[in-house]
mmCIF file of C-alpha atoms in Angstrom:
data_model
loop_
_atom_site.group_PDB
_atom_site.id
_atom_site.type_symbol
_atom_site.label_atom_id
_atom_site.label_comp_id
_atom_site.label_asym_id
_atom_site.label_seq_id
_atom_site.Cartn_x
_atom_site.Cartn_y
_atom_site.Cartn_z
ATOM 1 C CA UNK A 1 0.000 0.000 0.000
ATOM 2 C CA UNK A 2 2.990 2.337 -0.025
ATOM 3 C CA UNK A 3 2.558 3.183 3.618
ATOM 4 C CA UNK A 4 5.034 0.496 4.889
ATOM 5 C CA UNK A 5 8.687 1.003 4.867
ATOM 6 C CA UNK A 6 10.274 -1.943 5.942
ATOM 7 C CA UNK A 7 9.422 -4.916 8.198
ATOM 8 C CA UNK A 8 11.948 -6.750 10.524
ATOM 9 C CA UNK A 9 12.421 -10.219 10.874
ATOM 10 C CA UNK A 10 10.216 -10.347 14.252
ATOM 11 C CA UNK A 11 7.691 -8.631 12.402
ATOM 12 C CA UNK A 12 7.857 -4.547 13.629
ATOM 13 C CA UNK A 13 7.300 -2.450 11.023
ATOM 14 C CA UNK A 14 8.860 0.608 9.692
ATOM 15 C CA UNK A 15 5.889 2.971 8.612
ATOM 16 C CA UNK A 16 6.099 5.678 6.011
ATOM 17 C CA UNK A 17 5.604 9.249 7.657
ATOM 18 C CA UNK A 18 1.986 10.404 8.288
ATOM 19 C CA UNK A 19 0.942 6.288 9.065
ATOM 20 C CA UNK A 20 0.837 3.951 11.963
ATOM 21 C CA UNK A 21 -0.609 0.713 13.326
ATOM 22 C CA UNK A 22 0.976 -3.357 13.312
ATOM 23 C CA UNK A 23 0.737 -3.096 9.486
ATOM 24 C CA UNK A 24 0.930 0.791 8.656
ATOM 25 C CA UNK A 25 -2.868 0.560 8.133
ATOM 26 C CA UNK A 26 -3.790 3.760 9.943
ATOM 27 C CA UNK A 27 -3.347 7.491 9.646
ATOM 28 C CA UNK A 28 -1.789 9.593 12.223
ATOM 29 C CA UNK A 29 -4.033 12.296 14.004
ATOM 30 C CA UNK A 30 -2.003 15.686 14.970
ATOM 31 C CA UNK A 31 -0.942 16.022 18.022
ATOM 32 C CA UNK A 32 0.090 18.378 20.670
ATOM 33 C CA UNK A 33 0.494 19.519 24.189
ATOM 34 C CA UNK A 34 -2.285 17.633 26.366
ATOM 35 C CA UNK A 35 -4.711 20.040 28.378
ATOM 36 C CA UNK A 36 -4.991 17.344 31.325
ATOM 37 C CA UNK A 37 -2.563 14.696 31.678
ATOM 38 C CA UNK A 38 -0.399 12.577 34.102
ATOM 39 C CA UNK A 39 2.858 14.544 35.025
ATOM 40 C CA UNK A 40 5.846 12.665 33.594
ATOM 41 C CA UNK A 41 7.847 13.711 36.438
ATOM 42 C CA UNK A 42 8.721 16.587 38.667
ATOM 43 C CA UNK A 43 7.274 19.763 36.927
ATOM 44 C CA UNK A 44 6.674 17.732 33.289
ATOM 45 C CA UNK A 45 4.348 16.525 30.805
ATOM 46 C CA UNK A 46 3.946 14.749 27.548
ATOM 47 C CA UNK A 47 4.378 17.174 24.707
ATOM 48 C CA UNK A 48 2.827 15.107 21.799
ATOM 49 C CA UNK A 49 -0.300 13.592 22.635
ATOM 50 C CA UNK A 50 -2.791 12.464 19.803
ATOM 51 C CA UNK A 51 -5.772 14.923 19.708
ATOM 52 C CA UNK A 52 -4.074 16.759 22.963
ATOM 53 C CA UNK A 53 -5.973 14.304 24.888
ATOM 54 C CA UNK A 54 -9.217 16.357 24.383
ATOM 55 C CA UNK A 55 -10.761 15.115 20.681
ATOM 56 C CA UNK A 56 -10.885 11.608 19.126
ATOM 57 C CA UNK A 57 -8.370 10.369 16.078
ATOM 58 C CA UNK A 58 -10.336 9.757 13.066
ATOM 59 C CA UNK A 59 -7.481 6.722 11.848
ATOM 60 C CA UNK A 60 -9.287 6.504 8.798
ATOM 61 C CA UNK A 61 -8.964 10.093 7.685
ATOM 62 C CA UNK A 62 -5.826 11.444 10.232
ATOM 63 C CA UNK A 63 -8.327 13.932 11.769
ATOM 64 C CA UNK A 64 -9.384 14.821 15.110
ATOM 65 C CA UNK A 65 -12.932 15.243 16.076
ATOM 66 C CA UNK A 66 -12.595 18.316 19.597
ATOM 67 C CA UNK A 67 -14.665 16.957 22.380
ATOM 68 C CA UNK A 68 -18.050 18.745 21.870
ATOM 69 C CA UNK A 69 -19.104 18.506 25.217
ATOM 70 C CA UNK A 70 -18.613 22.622 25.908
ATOM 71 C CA UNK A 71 -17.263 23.196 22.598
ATOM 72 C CA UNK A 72 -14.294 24.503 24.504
ATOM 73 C CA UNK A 73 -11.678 23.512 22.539
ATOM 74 C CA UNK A 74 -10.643 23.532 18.378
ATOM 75 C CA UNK A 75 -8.210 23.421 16.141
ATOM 76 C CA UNK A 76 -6.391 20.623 14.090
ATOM 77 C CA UNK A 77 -5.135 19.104 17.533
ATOM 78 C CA UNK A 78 -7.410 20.410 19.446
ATOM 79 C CA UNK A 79 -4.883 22.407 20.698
ATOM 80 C CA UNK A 80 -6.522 25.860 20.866
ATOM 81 C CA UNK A 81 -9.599 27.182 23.315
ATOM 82 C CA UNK A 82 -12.314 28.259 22.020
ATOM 83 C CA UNK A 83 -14.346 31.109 22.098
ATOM 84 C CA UNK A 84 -17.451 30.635 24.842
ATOM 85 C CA UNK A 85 -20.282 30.197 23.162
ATOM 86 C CA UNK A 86 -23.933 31.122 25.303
ATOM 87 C CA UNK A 87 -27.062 28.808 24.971
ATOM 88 C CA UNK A 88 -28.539 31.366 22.026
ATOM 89 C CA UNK A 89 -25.267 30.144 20.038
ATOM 90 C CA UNK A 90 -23.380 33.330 20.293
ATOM 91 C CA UNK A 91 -19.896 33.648 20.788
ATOM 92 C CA UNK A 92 -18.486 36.379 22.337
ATOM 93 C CA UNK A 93 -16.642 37.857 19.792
ATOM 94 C CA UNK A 94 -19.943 37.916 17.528
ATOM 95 C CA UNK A 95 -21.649 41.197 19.569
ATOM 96 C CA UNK A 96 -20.335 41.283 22.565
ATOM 97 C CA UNK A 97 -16.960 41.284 23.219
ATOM 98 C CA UNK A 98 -13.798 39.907 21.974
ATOM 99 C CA UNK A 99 -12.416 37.035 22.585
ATOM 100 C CA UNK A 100 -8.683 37.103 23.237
ATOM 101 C CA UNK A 101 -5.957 34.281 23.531
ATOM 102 C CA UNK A 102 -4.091 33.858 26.830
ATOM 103 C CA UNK A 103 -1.178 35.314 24.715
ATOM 104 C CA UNK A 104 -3.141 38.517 24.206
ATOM 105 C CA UNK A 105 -4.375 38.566 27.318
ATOM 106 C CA UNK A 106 -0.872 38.731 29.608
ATOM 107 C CA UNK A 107 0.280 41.748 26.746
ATOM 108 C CA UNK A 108 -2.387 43.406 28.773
ATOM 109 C CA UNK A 109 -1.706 43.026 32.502
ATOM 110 C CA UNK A 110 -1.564 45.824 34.413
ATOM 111 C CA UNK A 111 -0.472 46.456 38.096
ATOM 112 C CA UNK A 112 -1.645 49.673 39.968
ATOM 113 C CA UNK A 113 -2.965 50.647 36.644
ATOM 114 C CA UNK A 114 0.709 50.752 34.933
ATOM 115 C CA UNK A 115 1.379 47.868 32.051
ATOM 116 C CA UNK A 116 3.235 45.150 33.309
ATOM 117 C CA UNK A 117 5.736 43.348 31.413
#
């Protein structure tokens, strides 16, 4: 199929990039750092976890489905937050506000009214 590179003698396979499984048979979902997760020791965590540990892999198509629970989070590995949504189906960026990325928000701290690095 193309998506197998090699195969040892004890049968591990070698898969082409993009593929995994026993016989290369399945896509690889992105991945990136896991919202919740078990620490991987003193002050760590995983870095590359399928879906970010808050969508389900789609092996078929390589794609990650965000948990739709809140509809908190988005992106290709469910990596990203996203805007809160209110039970009329407005986000907050639609009339009412804007919705700003943690990034964004710490360029805005202040202390005593003064910015703050």
């Amino acid at each position: 199929s193309g998506k197998m590179e090699s195969c040892s003698s004890d049968f591990i396979c070698n898969c082409t990039q993009g593929y995994t499984g026993p016989a290369c048979e399945y896509m690889e979902c992105p991945k990136g750092k896991a919202w919740f997760d078990e620490a991987t020791g003193l002050g760590g965590h995983r870095n590359g976890s399928v879906c970010s540990n808050r969508g389900i892999c789609s092996r078929s198509g390589g794609t990650c489905s965000c948990d739709s629970t809140y509809s908190v989070f988005e992106g290709a590995a469910c990596h990203k937050m996203a805007c809160a949504i209110d039970e009329d189906g407005m986000a907050c960026g639609d009339t009412r506000g804007t919705c700003l990325t943690m990034k964004k928000l710490a360029k805005r701290t202040q202390v005593n009214g003064q910015a703050h690095p």
